[in-house]
mmCIF file of C-alpha atoms and ligand atoms in Angstrom:
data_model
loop_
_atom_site.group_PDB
_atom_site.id
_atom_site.type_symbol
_atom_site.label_atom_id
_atom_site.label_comp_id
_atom_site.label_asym_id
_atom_site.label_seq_id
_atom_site.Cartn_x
_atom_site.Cartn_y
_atom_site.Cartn_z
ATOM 1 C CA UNK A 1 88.812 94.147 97.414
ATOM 2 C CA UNK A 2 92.199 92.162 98.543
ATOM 3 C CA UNK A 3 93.895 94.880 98.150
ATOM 4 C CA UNK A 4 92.125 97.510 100.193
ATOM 5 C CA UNK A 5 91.472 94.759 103.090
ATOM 6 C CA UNK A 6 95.720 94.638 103.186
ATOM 7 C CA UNK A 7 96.402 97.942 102.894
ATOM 8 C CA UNK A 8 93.695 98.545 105.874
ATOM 9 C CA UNK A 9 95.784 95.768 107.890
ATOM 10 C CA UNK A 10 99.035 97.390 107.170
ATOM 11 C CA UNK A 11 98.013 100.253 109.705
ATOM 12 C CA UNK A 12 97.850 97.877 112.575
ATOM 13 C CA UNK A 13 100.393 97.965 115.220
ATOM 14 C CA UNK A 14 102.061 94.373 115.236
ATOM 15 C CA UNK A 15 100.224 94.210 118.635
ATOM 16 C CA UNK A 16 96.466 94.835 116.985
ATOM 17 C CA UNK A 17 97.668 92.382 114.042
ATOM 18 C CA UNK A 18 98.574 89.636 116.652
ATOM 19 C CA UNK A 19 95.231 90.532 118.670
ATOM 20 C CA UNK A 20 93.188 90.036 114.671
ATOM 21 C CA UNK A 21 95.197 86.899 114.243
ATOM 22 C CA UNK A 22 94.164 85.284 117.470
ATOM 23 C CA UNK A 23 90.613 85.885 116.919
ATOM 24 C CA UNK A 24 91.068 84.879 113.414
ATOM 25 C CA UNK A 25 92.132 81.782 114.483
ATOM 26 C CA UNK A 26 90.137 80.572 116.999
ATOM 27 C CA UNK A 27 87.064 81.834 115.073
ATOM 28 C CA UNK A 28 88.833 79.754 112.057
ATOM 29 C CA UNK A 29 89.079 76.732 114.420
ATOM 30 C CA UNK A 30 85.455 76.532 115.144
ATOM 31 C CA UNK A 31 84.013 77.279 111.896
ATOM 32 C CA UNK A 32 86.608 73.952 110.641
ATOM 33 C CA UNK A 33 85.330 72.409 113.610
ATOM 34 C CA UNK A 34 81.552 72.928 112.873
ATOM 35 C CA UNK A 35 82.367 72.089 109.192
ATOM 36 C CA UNK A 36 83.797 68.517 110.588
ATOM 37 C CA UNK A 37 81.156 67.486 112.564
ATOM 38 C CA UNK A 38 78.082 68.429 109.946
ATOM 39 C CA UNK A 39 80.065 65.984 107.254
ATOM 40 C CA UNK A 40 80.381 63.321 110.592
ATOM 41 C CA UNK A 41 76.539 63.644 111.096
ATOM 42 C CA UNK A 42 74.590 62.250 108.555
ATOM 43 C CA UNK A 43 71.260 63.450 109.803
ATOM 44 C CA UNK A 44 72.045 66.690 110.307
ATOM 45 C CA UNK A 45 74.198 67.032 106.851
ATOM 46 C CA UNK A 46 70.506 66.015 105.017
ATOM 47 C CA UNK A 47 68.969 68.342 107.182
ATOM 48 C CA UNK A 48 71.097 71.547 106.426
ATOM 49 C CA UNK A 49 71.127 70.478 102.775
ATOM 50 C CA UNK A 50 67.644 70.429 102.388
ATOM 51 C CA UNK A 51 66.822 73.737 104.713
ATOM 52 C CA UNK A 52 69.826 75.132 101.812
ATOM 53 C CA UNK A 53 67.685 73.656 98.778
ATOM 54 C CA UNK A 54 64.309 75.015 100.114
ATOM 55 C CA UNK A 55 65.673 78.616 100.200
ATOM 56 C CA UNK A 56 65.140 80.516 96.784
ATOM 57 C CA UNK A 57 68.009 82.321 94.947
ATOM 58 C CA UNK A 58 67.087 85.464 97.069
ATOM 59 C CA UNK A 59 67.310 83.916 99.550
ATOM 60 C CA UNK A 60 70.616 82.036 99.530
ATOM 61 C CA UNK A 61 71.987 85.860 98.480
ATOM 62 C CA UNK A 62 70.754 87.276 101.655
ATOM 63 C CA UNK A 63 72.429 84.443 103.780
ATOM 64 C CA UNK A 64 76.022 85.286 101.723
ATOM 65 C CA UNK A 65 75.695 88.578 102.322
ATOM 66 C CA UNK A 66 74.889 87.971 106.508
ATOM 67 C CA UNK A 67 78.113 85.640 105.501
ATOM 68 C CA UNK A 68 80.484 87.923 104.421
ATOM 69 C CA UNK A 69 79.099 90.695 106.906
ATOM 70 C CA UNK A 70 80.310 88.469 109.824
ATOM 71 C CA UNK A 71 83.353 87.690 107.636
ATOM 72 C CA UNK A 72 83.950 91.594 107.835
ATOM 73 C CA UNK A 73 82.959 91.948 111.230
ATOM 74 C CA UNK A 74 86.155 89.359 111.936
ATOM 75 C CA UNK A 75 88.460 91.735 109.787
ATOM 76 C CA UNK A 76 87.126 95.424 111.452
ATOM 77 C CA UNK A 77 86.698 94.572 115.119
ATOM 78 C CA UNK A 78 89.890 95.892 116.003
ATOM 79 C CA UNK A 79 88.173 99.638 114.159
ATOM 80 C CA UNK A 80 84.476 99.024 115.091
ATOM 81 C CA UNK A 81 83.630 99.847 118.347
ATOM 82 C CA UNK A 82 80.148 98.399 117.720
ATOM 83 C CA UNK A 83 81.159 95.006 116.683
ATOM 84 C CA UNK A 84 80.968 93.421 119.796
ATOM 85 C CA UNK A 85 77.308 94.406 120.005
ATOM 86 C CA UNK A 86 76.208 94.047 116.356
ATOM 87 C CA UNK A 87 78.235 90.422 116.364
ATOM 88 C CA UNK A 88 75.210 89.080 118.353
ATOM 89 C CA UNK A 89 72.107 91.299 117.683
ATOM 90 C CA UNK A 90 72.568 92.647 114.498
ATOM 91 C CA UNK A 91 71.703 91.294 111.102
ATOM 92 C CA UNK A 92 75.134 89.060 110.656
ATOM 93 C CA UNK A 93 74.833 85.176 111.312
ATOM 94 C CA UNK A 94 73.636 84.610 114.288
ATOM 95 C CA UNK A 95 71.727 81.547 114.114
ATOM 96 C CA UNK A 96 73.397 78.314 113.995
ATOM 97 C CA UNK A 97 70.811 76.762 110.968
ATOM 98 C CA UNK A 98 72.367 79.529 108.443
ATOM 99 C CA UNK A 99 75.712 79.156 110.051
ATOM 100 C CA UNK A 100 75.671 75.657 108.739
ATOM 101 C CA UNK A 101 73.719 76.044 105.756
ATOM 102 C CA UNK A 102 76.207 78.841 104.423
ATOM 103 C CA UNK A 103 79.400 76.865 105.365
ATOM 104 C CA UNK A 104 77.871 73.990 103.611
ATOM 105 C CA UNK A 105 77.069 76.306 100.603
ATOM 106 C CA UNK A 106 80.485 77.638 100.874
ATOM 107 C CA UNK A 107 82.041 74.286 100.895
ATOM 108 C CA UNK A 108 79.882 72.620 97.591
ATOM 109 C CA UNK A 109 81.286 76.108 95.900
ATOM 110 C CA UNK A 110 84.358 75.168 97.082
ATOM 111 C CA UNK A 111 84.712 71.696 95.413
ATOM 112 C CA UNK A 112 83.193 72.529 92.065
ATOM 113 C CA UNK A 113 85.298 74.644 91.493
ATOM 114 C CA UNK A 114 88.387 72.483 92.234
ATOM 115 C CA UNK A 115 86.841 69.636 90.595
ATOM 116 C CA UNK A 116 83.678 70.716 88.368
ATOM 117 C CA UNK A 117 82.833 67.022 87.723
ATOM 118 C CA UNK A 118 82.547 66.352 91.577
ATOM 119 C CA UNK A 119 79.117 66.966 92.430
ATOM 120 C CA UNK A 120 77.918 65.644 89.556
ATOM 121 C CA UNK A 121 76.365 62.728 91.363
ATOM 122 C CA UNK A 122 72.933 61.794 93.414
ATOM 123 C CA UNK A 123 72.867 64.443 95.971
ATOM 124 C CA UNK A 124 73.099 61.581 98.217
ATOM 125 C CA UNK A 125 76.734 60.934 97.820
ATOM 126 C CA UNK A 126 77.658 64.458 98.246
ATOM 127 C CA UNK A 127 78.024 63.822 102.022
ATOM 128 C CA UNK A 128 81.177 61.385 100.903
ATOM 129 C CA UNK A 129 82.496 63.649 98.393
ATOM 130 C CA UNK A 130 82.703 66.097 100.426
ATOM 131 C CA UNK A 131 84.203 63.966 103.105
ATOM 132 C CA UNK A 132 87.027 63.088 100.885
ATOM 133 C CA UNK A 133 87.853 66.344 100.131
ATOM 134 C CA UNK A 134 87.727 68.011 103.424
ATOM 135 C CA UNK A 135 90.106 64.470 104.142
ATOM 136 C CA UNK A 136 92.706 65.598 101.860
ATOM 137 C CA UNK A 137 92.896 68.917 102.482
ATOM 138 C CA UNK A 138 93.143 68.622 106.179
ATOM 139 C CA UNK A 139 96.821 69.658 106.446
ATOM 140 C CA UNK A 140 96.737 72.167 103.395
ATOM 141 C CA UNK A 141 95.185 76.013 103.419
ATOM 142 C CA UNK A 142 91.954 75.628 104.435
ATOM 143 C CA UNK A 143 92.629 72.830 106.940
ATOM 144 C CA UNK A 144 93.043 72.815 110.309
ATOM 145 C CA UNK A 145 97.211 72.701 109.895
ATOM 146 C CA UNK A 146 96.826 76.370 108.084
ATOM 147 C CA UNK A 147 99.355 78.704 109.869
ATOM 148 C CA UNK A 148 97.999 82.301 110.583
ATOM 149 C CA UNK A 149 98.757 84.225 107.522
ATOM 150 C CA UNK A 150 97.080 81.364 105.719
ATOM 151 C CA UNK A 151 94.424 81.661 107.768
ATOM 152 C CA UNK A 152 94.545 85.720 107.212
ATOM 153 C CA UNK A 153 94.282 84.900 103.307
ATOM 154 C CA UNK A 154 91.658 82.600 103.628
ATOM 155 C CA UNK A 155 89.358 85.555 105.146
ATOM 156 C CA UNK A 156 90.641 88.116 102.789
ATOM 157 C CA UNK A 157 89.555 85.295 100.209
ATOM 158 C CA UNK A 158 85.964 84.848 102.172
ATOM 159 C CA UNK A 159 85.118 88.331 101.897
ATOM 160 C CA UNK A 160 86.385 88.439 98.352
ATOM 161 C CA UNK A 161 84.443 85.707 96.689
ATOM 162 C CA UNK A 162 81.066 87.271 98.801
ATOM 163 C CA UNK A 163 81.421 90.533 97.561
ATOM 164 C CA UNK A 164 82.001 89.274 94.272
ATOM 165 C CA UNK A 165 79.137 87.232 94.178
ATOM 166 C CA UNK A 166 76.760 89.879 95.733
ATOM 167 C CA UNK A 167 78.269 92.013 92.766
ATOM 168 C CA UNK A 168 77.524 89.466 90.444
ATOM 169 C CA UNK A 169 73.954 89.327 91.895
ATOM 170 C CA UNK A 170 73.687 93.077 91.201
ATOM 171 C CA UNK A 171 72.905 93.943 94.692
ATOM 172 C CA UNK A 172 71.663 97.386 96.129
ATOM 173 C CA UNK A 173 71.069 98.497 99.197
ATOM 174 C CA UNK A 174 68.578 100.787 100.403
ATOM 175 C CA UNK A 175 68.922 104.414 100.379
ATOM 176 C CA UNK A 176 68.975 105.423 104.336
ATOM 177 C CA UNK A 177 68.614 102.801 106.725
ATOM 178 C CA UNK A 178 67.441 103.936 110.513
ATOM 179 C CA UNK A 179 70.073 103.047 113.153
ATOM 180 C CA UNK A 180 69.809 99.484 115.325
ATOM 181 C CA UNK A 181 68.107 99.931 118.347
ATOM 182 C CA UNK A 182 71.163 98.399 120.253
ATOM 183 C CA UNK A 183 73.376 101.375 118.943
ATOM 184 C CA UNK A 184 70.480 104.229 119.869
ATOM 185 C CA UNK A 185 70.531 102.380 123.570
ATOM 186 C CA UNK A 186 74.142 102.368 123.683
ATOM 187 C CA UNK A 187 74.388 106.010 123.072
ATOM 188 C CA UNK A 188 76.009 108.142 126.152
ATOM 189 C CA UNK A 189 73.930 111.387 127.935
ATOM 190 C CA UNK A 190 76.251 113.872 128.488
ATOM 191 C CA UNK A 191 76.263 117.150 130.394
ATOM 192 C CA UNK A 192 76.904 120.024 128.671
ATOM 193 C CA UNK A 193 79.234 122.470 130.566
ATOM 194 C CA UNK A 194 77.739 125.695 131.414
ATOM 195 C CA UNK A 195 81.005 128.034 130.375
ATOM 196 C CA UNK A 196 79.726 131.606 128.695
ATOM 197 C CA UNK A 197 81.498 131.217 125.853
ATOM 198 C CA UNK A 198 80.471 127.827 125.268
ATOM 199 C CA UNK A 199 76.974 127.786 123.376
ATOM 200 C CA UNK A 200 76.466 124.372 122.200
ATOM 201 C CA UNK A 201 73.759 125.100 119.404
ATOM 202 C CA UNK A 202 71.993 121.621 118.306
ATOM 203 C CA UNK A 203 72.135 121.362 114.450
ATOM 204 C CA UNK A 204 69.249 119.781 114.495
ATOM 205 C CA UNK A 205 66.544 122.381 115.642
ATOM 206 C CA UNK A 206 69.363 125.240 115.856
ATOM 207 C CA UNK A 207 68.359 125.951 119.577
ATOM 208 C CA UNK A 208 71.011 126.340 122.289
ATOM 209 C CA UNK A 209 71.974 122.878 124.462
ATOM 210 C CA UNK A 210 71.578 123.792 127.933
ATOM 211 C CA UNK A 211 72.758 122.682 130.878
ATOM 212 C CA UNK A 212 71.488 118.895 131.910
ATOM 213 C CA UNK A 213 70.780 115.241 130.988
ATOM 214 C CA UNK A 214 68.676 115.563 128.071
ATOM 215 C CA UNK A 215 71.636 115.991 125.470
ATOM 216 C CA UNK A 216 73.018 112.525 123.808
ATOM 217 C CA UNK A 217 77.032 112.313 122.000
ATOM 218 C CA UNK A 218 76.835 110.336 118.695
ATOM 219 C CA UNK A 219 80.528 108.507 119.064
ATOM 220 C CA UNK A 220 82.338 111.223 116.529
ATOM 221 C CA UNK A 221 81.622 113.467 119.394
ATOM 222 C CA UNK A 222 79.020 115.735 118.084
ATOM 223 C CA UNK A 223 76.076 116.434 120.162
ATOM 224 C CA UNK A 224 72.280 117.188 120.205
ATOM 225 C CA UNK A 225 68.980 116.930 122.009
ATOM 226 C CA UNK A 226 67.876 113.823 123.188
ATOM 227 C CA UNK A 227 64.836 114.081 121.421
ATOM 228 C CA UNK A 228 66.128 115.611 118.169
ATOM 229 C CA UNK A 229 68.676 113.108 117.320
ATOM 230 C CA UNK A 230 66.261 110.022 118.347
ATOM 231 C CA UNK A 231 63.610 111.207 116.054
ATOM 232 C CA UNK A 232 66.673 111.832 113.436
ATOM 233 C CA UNK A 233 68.482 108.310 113.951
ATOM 234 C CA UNK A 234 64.738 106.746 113.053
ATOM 235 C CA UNK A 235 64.893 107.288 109.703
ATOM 236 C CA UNK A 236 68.916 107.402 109.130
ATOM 237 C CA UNK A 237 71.854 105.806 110.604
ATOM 238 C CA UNK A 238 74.351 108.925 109.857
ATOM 239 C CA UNK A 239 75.313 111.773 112.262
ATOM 240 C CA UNK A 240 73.643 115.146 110.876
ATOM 241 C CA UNK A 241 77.133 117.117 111.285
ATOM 242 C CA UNK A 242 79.932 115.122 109.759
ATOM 243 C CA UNK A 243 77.980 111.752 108.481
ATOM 244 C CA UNK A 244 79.744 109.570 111.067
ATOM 245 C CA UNK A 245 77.805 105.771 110.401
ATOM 246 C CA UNK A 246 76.197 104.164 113.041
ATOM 247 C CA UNK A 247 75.302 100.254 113.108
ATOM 248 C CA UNK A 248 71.706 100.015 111.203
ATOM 249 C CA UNK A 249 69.575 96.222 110.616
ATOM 250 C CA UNK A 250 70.292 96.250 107.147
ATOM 251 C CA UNK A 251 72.760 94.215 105.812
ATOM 252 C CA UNK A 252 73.649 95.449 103.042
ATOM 253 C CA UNK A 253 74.111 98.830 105.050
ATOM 254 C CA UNK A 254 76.300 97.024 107.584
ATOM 255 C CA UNK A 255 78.356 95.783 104.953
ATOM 256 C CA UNK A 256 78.976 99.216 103.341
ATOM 257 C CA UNK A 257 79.579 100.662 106.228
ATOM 258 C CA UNK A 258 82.432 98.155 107.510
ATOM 259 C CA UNK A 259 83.924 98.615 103.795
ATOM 260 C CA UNK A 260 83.951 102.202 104.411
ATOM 261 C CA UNK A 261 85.835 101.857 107.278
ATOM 262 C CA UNK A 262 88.382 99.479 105.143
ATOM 263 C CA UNK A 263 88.555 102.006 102.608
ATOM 264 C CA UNK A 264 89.054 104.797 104.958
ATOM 265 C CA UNK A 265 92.189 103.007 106.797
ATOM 266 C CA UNK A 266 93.552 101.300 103.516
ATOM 267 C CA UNK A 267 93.359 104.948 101.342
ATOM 268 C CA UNK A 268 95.157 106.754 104.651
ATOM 269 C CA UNK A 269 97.829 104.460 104.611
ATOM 270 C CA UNK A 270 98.552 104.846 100.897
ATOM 271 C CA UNK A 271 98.578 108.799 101.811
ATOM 272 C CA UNK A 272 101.111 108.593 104.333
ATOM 273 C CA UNK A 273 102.955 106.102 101.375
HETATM 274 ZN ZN1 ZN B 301 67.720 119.949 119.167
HETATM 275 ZN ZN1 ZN B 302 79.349 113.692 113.872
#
């Protein structure tokens, strides 16, 4: 997985890669930030930790995999044209209960596995154990004095350990997803020019697009009826012609679909190579 996330980056322009930085950053800033003050609020830390142990196995898989969706939502946005949409509405984290239940999950993983012995103790002391260790590693990788390659690393690592634990989990998604409403909504009308030697035919019910409003563009360009492609983007989130994805609720889906475009930019680098 590292490896196709940095051969997808190498195709940036250094003006894209300082654009993904930035937003790397700051996005790295708050998560520290909202890391910080759970372990400063006692209240709230018990809270999240006990919303995290009332949530079955299932569960705490589904909130890794919203996890490492917005994870690759921060690595694709300079691809994705739907990311600024999806970011908020669709099936990523969006609410701030996960948000800290996940980074707290993240953070226990974190520790055992630097010191396996650590949390073996009352879960009441965890709160101080884990204030320690944030402590010490303030000015080191994951802190807040991480420059922005480190920072780069750290959510090439992110999406890494996810995937590998959604692996692990033996994961599937389903079979065809329909498309998010927000992406349907978002879709253009366009009006088909009248030239004689340009019959559109709709793929979908092979009958000739005529002049007017009631003919939608999916974003790889390829057109159809209103109505044919709406009753078609129900039950699928792929364009009939050329399999172009569109942003579904499913997120699993999402997440294959943002890998795809990894894989697509990563494997047309190494072409060009
Ligand atoms: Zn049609
Ligand atoms: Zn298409």
């Amino acid at each position: 997985m590292e490896q196709i996330i940095m051969t997808a980056l190498l195709t940036l322009t250094p003006h894209q890669f300082s654009d993904l930085t930035h937003s790397l950053s700051s996005d790295f800033r708050l998560q520290h930030h909202r890391r910080c003050s759970l372990l400063l609020a006692p209240a709230r830390f018990t809270h999240t930790l006990h919303f995290l142990n009332s949530l079955s196995l299932h569960q705490k898989t589904i909130l890794i995999a919203r996890y490492l969706l917005t994870t690759l939502q921060q690595l694709t946005l300079i691809w994705d044209i739907y990311t600024e949409t999806t970011a908020t509405t669709g099936p990523g984290l969006t609410r701030l209960r996960d948000y800290d239940a996940v980074l707290l999950l993240m953070l226990l993983c974190e520790v055992s596995q630097h010191d396996p012995q650590a949390l073996e103790t009352s879960s009441t002391n965890w709160i101080d154990v884990l204030q320690d260790y944030t402590l010490n590693n303030m000015f080191t990788v994951s802190g807040i004095g991480a420059s922005s390659g480190t920072i780069l690393s750290n959510y090439i690592d992110i999406a890494t350990r996810c995937w590998r634990f959604l692996e692990a989990t033996g994961y599937h998604m389903e079979m065809e997803v329909g498309t998010s409403a927000a992406a349907v909504v978002s879709l253009p009308s366009v009006n088909v020019s009248g030239g004689k030697n340009s019959i559109v035919e709709c793929v979908i019910c092979k009958e000739e697009m005529s002049e007017g409003r009631d003919v939608c563009q999916l974003p790889c360009q390829h057109m159809f009826h209103w109505i044919c492609v709406l009753r078609w983007l129900e039950k699928t989130n792929t364009c009939p012609c050329c399999r172009f994805q569109l942003p579904s609720d499913d997120v699993f889906a999402e997440i294959e679909r943002l890998w795809g475009i990894l894989i697509k930019k990563g494997s047309r680098k190494l072409w060009e190579f």
